mmCIF file of C-alpha atoms in Angstrom:
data_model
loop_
_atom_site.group_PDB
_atom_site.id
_atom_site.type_symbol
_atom_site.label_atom_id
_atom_site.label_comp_id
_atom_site.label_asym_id
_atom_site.label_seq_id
_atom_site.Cartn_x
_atom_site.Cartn_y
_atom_site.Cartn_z
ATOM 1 C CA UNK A 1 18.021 -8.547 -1.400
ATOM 2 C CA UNK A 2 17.779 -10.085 2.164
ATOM 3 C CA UNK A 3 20.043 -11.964 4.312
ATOM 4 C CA UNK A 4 20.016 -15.884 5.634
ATOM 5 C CA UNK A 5 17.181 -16.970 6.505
ATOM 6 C CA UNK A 6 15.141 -13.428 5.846
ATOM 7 C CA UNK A 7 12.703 -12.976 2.680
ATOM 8 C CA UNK A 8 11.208 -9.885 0.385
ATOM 9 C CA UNK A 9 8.865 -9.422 3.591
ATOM 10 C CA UNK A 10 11.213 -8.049 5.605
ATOM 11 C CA UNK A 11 12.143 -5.208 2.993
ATOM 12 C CA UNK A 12 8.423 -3.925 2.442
ATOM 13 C CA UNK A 13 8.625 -1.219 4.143
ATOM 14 C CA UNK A 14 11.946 0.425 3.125
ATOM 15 C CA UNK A 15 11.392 -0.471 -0.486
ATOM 16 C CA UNK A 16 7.819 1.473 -0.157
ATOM 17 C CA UNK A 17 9.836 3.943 1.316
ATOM 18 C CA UNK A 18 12.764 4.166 -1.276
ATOM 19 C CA UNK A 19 10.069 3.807 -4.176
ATOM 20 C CA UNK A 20 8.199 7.217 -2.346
ATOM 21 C CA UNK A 21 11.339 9.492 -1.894
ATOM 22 C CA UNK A 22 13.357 8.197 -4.813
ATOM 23 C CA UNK A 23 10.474 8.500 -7.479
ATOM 24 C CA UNK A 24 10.834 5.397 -8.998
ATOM 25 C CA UNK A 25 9.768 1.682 -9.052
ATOM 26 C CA UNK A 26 11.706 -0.974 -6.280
ATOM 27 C CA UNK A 27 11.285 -5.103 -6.458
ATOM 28 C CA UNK A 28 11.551 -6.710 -3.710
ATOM 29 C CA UNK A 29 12.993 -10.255 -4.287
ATOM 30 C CA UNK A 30 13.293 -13.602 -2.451
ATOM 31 C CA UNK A 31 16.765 -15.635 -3.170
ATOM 32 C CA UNK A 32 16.734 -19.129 -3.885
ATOM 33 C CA UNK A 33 15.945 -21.581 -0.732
ATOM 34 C CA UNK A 34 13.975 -18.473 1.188
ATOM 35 C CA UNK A 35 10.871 -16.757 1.027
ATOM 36 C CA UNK A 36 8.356 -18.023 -2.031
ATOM 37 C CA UNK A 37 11.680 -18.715 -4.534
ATOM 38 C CA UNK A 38 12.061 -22.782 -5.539
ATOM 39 C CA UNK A 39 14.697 -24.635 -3.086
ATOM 40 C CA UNK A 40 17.702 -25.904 -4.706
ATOM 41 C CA UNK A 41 20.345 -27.779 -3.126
ATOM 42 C CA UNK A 42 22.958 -25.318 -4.998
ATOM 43 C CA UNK A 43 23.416 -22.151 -2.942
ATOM 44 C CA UNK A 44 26.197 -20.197 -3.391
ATOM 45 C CA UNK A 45 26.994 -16.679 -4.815
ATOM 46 C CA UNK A 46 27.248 -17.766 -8.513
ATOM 47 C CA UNK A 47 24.132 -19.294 -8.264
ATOM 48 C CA UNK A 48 22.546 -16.413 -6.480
ATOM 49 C CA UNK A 49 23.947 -13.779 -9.085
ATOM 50 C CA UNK A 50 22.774 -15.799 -12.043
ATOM 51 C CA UNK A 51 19.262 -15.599 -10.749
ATOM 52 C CA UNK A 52 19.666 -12.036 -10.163
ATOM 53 C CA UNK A 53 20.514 -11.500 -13.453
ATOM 54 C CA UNK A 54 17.809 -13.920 -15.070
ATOM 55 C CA UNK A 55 15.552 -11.380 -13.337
ATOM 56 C CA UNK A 56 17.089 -8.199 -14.144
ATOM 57 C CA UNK A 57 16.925 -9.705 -18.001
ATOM 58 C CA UNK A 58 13.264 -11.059 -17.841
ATOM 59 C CA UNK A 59 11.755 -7.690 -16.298
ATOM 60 C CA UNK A 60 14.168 -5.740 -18.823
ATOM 61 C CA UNK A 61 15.548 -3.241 -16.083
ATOM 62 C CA UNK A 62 18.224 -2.482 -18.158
ATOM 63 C CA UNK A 63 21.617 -0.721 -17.208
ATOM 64 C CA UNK A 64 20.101 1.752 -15.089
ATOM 65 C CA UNK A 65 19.426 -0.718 -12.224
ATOM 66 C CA UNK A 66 20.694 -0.093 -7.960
ATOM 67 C CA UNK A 67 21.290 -3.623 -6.523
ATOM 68 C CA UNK A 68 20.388 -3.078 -2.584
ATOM 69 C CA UNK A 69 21.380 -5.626 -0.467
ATOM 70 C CA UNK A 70 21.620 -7.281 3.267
ATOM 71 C CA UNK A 71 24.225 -9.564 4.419
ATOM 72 C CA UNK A 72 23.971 -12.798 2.044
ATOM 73 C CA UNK A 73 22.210 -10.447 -0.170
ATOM 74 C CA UNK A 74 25.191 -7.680 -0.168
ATOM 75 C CA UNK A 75 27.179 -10.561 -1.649
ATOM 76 C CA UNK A 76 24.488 -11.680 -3.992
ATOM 77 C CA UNK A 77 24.348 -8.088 -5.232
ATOM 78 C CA UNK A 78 28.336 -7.565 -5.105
ATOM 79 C CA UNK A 79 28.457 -10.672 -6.954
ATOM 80 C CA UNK A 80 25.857 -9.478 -9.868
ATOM 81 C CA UNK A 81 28.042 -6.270 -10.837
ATOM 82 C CA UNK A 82 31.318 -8.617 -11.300
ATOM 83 C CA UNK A 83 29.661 -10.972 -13.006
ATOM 84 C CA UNK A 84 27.797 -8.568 -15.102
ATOM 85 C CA UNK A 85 28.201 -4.701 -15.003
ATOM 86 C CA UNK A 86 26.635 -3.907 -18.322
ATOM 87 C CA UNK A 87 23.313 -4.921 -15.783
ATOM 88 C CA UNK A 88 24.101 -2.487 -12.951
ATOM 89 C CA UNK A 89 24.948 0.754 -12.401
ATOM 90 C CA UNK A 90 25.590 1.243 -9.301
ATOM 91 C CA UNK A 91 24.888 -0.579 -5.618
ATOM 92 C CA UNK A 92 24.115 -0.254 -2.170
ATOM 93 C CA UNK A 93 25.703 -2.668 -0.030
ATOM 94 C CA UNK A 94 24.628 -3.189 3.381
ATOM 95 C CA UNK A 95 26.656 -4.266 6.310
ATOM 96 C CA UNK A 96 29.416 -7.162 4.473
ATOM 97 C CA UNK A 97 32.300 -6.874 2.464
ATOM 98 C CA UNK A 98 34.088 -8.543 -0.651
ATOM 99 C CA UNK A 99 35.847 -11.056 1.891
ATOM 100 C CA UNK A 100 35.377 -14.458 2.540
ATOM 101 C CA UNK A 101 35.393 -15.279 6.128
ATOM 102 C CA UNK A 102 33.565 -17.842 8.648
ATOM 103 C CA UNK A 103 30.119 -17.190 9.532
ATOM 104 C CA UNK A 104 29.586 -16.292 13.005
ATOM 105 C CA UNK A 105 28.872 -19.607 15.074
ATOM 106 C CA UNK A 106 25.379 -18.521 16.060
ATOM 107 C CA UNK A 107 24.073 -19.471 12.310
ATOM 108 C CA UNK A 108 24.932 -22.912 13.121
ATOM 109 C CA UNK A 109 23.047 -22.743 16.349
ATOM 110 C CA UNK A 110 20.128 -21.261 14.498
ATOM 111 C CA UNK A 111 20.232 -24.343 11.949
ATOM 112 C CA UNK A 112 20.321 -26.975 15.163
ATOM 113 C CA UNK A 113 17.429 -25.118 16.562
ATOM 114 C CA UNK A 114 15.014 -25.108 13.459
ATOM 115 C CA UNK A 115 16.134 -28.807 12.999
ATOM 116 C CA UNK A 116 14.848 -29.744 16.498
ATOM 117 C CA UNK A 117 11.583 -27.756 16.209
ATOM 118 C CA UNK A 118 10.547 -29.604 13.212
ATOM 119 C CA UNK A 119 11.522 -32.779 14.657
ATOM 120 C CA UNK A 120 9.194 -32.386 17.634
ATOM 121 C CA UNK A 121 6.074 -31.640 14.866
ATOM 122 C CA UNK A 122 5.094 -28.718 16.784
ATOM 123 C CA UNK A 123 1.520 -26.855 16.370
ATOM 124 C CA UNK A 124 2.024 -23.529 18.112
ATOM 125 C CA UNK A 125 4.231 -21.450 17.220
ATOM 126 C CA UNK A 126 4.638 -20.221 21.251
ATOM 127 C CA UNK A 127 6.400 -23.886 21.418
ATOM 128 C CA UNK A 128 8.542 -23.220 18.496
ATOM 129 C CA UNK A 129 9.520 -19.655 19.941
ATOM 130 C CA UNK A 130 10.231 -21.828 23.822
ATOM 131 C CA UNK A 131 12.928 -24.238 22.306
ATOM 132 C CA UNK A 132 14.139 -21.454 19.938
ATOM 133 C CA UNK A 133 15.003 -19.097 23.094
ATOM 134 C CA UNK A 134 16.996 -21.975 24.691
ATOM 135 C CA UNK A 135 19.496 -21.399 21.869
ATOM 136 C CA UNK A 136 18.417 -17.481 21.126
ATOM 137 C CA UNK A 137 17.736 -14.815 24.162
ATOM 138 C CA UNK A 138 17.537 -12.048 21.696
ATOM 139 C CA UNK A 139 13.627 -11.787 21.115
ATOM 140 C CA UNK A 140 13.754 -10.144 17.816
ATOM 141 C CA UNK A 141 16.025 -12.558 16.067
ATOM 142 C CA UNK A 142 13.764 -14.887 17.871
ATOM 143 C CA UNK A 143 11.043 -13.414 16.014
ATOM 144 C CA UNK A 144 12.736 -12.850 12.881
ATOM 145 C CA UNK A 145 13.997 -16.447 12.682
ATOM 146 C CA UNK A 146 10.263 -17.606 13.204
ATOM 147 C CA UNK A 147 9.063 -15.605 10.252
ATOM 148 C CA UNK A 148 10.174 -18.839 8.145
ATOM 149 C CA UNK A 149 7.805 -21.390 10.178
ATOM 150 C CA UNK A 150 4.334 -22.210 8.164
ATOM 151 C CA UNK A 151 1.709 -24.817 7.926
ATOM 152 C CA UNK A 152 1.666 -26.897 5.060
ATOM 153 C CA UNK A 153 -1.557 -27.579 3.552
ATOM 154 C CA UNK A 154 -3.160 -30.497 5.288
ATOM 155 C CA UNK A 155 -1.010 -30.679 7.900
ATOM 156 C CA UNK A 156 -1.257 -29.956 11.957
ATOM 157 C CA UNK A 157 2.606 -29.658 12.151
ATOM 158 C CA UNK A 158 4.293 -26.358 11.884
ATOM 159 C CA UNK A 159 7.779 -26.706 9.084
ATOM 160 C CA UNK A 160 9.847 -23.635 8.185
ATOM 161 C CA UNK A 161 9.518 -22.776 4.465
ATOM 162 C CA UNK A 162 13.376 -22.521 4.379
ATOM 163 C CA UNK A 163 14.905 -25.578 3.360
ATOM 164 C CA UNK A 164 17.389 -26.442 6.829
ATOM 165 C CA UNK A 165 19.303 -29.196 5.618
ATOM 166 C CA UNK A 166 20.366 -27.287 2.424
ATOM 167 C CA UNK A 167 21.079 -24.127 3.803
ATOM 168 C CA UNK A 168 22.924 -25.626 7.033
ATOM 169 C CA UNK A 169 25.049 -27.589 4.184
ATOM 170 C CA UNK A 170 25.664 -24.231 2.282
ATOM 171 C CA UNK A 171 27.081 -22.289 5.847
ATOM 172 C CA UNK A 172 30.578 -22.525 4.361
ATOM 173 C CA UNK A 173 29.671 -21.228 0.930
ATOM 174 C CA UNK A 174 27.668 -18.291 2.278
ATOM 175 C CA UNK A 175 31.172 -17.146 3.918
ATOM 176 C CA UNK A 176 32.400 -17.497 1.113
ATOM 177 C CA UNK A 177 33.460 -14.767 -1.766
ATOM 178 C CA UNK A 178 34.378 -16.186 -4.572
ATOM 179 C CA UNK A 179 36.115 -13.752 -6.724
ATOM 180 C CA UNK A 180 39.713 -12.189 -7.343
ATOM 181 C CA UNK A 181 41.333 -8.720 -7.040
ATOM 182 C CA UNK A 182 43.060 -9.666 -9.872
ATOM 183 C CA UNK A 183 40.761 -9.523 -12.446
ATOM 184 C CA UNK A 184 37.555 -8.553 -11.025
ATOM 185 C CA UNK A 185 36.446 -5.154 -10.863
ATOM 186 C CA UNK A 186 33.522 -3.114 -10.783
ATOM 187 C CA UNK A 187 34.205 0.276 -12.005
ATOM 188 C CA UNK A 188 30.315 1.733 -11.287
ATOM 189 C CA UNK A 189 29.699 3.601 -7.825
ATOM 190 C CA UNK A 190 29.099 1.562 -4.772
ATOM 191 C CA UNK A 191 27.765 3.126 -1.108
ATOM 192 C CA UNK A 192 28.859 0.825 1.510
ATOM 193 C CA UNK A 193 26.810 1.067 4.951
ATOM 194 C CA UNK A 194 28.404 -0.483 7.885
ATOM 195 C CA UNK A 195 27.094 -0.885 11.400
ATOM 196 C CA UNK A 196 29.918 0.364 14.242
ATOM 197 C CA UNK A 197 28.720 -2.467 16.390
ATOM 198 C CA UNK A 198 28.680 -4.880 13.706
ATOM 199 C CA UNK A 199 31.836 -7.050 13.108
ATOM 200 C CA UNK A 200 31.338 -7.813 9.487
ATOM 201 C CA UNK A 201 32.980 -4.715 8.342
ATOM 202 C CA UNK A 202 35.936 -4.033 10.113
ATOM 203 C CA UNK A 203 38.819 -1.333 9.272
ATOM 204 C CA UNK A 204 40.640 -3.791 7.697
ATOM 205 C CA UNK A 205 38.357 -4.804 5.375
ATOM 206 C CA UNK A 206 38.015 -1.405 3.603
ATOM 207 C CA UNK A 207 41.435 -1.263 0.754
ATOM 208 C CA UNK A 208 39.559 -4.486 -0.055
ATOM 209 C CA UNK A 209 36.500 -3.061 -0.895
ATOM 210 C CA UNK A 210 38.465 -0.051 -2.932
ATOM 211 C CA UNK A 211 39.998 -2.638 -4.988
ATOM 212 C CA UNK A 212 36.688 -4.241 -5.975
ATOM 213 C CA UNK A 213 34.782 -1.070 -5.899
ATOM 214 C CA UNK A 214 37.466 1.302 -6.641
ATOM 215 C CA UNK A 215 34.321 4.403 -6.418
ATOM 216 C CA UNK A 216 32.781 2.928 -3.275
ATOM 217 C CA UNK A 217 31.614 5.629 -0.877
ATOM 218 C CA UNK A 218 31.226 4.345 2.953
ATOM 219 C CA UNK A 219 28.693 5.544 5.792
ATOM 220 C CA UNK A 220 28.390 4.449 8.989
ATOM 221 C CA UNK A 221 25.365 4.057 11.000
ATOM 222 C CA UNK A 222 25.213 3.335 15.024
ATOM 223 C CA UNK A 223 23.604 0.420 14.762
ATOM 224 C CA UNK A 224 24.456 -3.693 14.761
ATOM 225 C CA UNK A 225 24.384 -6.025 12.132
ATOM 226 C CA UNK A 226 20.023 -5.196 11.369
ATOM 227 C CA UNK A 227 21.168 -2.011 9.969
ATOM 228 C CA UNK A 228 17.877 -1.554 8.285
ATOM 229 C CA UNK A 229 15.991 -2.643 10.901
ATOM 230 C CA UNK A 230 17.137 -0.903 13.658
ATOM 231 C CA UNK A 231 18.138 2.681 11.848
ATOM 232 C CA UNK A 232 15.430 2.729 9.293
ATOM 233 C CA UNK A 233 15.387 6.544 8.899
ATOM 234 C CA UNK A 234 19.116 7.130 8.674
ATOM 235 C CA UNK A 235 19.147 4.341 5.877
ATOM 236 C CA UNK A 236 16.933 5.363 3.584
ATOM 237 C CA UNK A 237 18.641 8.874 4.342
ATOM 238 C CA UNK A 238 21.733 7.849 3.285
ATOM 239 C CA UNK A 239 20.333 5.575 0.500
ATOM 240 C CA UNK A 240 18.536 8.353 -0.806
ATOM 241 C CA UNK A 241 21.329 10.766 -1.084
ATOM 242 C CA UNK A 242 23.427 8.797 -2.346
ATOM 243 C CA UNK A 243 21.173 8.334 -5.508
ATOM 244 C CA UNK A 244 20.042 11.786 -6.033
ATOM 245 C CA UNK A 245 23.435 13.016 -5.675
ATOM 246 C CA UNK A 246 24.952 10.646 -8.577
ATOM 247 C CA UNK A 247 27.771 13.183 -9.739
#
């Protein structure tokens, strides 16, 4: 499962990769508002868990099931084995924690800058990428942020296929976590990767994640937030022992 704004594209190639090494089928999926899945102006974790598990039912993966996931995803996937363990058995959460906490101001930014690309009814996407970098000097979020921007059918004007006005709406909930030590607890084993030069899983965040995911294991990779992206080897390393080595 992907982050804001990303889609099942940008996991092809490490799910081809998992599916290789680990000997056994991986699905790819888009969460609501991204990718090819239907908009809704709902988008929060409960939402995003109970499609997760509509899907997990409907392709009958049964209990045997690894929930990967990215950022929003991580949360989408943490929030699927509270919700419903009997579905998972165990996960592989990627760079975010069982917190709730403000996303970083540059999402924002990102939501101001689609918003003014598809108000100018742009054609090229060299345009789109101009006004993006006055907001964005980091060419590959550039790039990845641009993976959203299509061509509807009969049109000249390029639109993003996310729906902007939703998911800037939704910033808030996407912080959010919205479950309690109390009485939520996921008792399967959980691999937590963190990036050192990320900030979304600090030190202080990890008797947190022991009380959610009391058999969580933790590996760090030297990498930012794009763990996958930028330390694709080491991940599916990790990934991959971590699953063959399920004692």
């Amino acid at each position: 499962m992907h982050g804001l704004f990303g889609s099942k594209q940008n996991n092809r190639t490490i799910s081809k990769a998992l599916a290789r090494d680990l000997n056994r089928p991986v699905y790819a999926v888009d969460l609501r508002n991204h990718g090819d899945s239907p908009h809704h102006k709902r988008h929060d974790y409960v939402a995003m868990a109970e499609d997760v598990e509509h899907f997990l039912v409907d392709k009958k993966l049964g209990p045997e099931t690894t929930l990967l996931g990215h950022s929003m995803g991580a949360k989408a996937a943490m929030a699927v084995s509270l919700r419903s363990p009997s579905l998972v058995r165990d996960l592989v959460i990627v760079d975010n924690a069982p917190v709730s906490s403000i996303l970083h101001s540059s999402f924002g930014t990102y939501i101001r800058a689609m918003r003014q690309i598809e108000e100018l009814q742009l054609k090229k996407q060299s345009e789109a990428d101009k006004i993006l970098s006055e907001y964005e000097p980091n060419l590959g979020i550039r790039q990845f942020l641009l993976t959203n921007l299509t061509r509807e059918e009969g049109s000249p004007y390029l639109k993003f296929r996310v729906p902007i006005k939703i998911l800037g709406s939704a910033l808030d909930e996407i912080g959010d976590f919205p479950f309690t030590l109390e009485k939520d607890r996921f008792e399967g084993r959980a691999l937590f990767v963190r990036g050192t030069k990320s900030h979304y899983v600090p030190d202080e965040h990890i008797p947190t994640i022991g009380r959610f995911f009391p058999l969580f294991r933790l590996k760090d990779i030297d990498a930012g937030h794009w763990v996958i992206s930028e330390k694709p080897i080491e991940f599916k390393e990790a990934v991959v022992e971590f699953l063959q080595n399920s004692e």
